[in-house]
XYZ file of C-alpha atoms in Angstrom:
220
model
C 1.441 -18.050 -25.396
C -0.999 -16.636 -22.664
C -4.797 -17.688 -22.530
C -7.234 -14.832 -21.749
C -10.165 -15.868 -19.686
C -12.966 -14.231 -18.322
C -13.192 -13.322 -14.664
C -16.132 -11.702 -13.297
C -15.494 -9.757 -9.943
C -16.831 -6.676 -8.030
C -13.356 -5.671 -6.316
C -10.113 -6.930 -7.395
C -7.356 -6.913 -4.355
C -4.177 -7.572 -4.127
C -2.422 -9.186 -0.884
C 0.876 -9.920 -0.256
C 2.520 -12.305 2.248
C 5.989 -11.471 3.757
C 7.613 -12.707 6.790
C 11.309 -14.712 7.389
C 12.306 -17.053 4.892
C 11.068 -20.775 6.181
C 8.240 -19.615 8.256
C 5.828 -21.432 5.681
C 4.296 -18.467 3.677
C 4.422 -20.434 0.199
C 2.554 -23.311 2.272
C -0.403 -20.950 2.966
C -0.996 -19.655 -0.191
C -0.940 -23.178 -1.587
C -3.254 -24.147 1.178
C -5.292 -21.320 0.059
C -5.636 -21.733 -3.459
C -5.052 -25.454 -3.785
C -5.706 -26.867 -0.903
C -2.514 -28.781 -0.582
C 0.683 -28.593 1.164
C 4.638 -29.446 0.788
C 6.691 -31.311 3.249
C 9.560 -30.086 0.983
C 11.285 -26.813 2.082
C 11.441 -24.342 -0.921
C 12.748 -21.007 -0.858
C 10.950 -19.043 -3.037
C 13.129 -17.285 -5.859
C 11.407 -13.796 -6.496
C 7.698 -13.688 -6.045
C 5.061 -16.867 -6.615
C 1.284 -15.475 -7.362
C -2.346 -17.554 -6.676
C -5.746 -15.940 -6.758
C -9.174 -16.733 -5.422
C -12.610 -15.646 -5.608
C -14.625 -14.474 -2.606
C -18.061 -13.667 -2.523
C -19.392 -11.428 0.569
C -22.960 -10.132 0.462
C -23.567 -10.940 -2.990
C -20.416 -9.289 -3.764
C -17.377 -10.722 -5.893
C -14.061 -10.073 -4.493
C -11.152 -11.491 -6.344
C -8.107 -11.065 -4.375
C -4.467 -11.584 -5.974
C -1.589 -13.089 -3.857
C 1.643 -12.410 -3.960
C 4.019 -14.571 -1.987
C 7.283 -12.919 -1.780
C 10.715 -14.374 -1.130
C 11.969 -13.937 2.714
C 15.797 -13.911 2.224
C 17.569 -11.177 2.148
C 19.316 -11.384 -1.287
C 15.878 -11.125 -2.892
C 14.625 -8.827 -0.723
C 15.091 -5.692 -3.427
C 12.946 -8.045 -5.657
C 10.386 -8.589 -3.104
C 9.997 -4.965 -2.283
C 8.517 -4.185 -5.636
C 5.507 -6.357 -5.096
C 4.309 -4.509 -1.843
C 3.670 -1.339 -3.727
C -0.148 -0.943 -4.364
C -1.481 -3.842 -1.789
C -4.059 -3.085 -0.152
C -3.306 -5.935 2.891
C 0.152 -6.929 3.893
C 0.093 -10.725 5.871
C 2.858 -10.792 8.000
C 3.883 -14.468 8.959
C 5.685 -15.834 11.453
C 6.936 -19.112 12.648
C 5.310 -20.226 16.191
C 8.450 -22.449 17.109
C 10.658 -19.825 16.062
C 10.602 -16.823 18.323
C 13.737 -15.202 16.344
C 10.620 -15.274 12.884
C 8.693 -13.396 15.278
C 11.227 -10.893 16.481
C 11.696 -9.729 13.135
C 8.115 -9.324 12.471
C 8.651 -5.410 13.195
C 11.296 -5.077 10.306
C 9.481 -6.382 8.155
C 6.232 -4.286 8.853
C 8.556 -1.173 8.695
C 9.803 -2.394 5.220
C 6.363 -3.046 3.945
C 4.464 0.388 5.196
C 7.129 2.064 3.129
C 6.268 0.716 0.081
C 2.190 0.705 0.576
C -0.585 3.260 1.630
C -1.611 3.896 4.867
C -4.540 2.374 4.491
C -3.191 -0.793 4.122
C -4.846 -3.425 6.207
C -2.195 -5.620 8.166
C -2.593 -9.364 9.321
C -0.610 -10.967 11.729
C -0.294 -14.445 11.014
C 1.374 -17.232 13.495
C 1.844 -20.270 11.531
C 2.484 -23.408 12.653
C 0.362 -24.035 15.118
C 0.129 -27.781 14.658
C 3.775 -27.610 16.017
C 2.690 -27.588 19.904
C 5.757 -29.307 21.378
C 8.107 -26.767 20.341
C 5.987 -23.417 20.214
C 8.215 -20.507 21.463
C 5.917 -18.098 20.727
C 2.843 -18.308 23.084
C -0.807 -17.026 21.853
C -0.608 -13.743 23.967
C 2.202 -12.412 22.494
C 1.397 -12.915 19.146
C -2.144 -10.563 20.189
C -0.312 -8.262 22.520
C 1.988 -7.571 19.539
C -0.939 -7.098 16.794
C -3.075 -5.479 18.860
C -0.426 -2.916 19.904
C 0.138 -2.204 15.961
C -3.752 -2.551 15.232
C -3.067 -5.666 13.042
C -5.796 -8.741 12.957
C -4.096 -11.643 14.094
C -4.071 -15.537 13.441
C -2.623 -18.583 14.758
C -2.849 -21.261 11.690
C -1.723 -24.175 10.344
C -0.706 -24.552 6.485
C -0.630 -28.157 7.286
C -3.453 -28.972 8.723
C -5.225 -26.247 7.208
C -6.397 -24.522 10.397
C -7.792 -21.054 10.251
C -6.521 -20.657 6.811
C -9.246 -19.371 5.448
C -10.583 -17.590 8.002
C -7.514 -15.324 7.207
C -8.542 -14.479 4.174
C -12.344 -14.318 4.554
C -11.793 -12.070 7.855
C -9.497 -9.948 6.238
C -11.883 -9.462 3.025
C -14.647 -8.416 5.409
C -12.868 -6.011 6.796
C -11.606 -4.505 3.667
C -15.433 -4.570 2.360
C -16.070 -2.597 5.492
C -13.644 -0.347 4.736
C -14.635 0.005 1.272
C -17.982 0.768 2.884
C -16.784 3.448 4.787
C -15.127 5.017 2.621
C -11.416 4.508 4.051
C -10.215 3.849 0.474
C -9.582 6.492 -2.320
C -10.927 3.538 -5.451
C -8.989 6.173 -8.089
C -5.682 6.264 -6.297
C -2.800 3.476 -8.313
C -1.985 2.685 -4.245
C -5.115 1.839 -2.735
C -4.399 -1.834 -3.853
C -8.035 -2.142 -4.845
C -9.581 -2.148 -8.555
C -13.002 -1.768 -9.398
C -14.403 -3.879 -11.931
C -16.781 -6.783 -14.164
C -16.250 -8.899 -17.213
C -12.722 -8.522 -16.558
C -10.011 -10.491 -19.254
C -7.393 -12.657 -16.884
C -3.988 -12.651 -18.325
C -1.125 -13.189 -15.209
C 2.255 -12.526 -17.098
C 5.876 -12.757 -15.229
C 6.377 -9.388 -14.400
C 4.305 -7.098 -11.875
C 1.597 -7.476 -14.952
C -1.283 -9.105 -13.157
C -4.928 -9.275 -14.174
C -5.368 -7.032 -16.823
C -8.948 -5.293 -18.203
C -9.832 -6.116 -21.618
C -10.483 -2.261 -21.898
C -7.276 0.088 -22.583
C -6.198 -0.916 -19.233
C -5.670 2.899 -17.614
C -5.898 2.184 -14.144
C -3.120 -0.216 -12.856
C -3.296 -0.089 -8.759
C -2.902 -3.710 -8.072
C -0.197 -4.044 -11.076
């Protein structure tokens, strides 16, 4: 049986992280959400899901993650999550330059499925792992700056600039929101607007539901 709880947020978004299998994408959103990390390699069957509250200028942003699986036999199940996201966080492994060479196919994948507005992060993780980095800093920018992407080295474990991925990337989203880049009553923006909202995260692509009839489903 599922609890409902109440979750009080401005903007719900919803994020997904993609990227070769092994490059440590389950390790940042535990990082994230639970501050904690696994020595213990993992491969993530499907989809795994956290969320976290933000608050930005007095605002509330609640963003969903969805942490999808990086091989290719559940790639087809993957692909269903990066409909309606409104920021895609590409990840790759900074001792493996083959993770990073793939970075592009997965990008390609992932704009398919998503608006054009989605906001994409380049993420380098890793970083603790000096003595075998294949990857250097300046190619990781050249390459996100040459497909307007923000761009992070981090560490899930050491916790390094974790964060600061997603509180950067909210800001920017907020500015966008600002400005108008978003269309708030399109199902693809990846963005819901909302208060007093009734939590309920189910196995499917249900996600945080409204306790109202529950009409508009973009980050579902």
């Amino acid at each position: 049986r599922f609890k409902k709880m109440s979750i009080n947020f401005n903007y719900l978004l919803k994020y997904v992280i993609i990227g070769d299998s092994g490059v440590g994408k389950s390790n940042i959103l535990l990082r994230y959400i639970y501050n904690s990390f696994s020595e213990e390699f993992k491969t993530t069957v499907g989809v795994e899901f956290g969320a976290k509250n933000i608050e930005i200028n007095k605002m509330i942003y609640r963003i969903q993650i969805w942490d999808t699986a990086g091989q290719e036999n559940f790639r087809s199940i993957a692909r269903a999550y990066y409909k309606n996201s409104v920021c895609a966080c590409v990840v790759y492994d900074i001792s493996s330059h083959t993770s990073f060479e793939d970075i592009q196919v997965w990008i390609d994948d992932c704009t398919k499925q998503t608006a054009k507005s989605v906001l994409l992060l380049l993420v380098g993780n890793k970083s603790d792992l000096t003595d075998r980095r294949e990857v250097s800093y300046e190619e990781g920018k050249a390459f996100a700056k040459s497909h307007n992407m923000l761009f992070f080295e981090a560490s899930a474990k050491t916790g390094e600039n974790i964060n600061e991925i997603f509180e950067k990337s909210v800001k920017q989203i907020a500015k966008n929101i600002e400005n108008n880049v978003y269309d708030l009553e399109s199902d693809s923006c990846g963005i819901r607007v909302g208060l007093n909202r009734d939590t309920i995260v189910l196995g499917d692509n249900s996600t945080e539901n409204s306790s109202e009839d529950n009409k508009k489903k973009c980050c579902t």
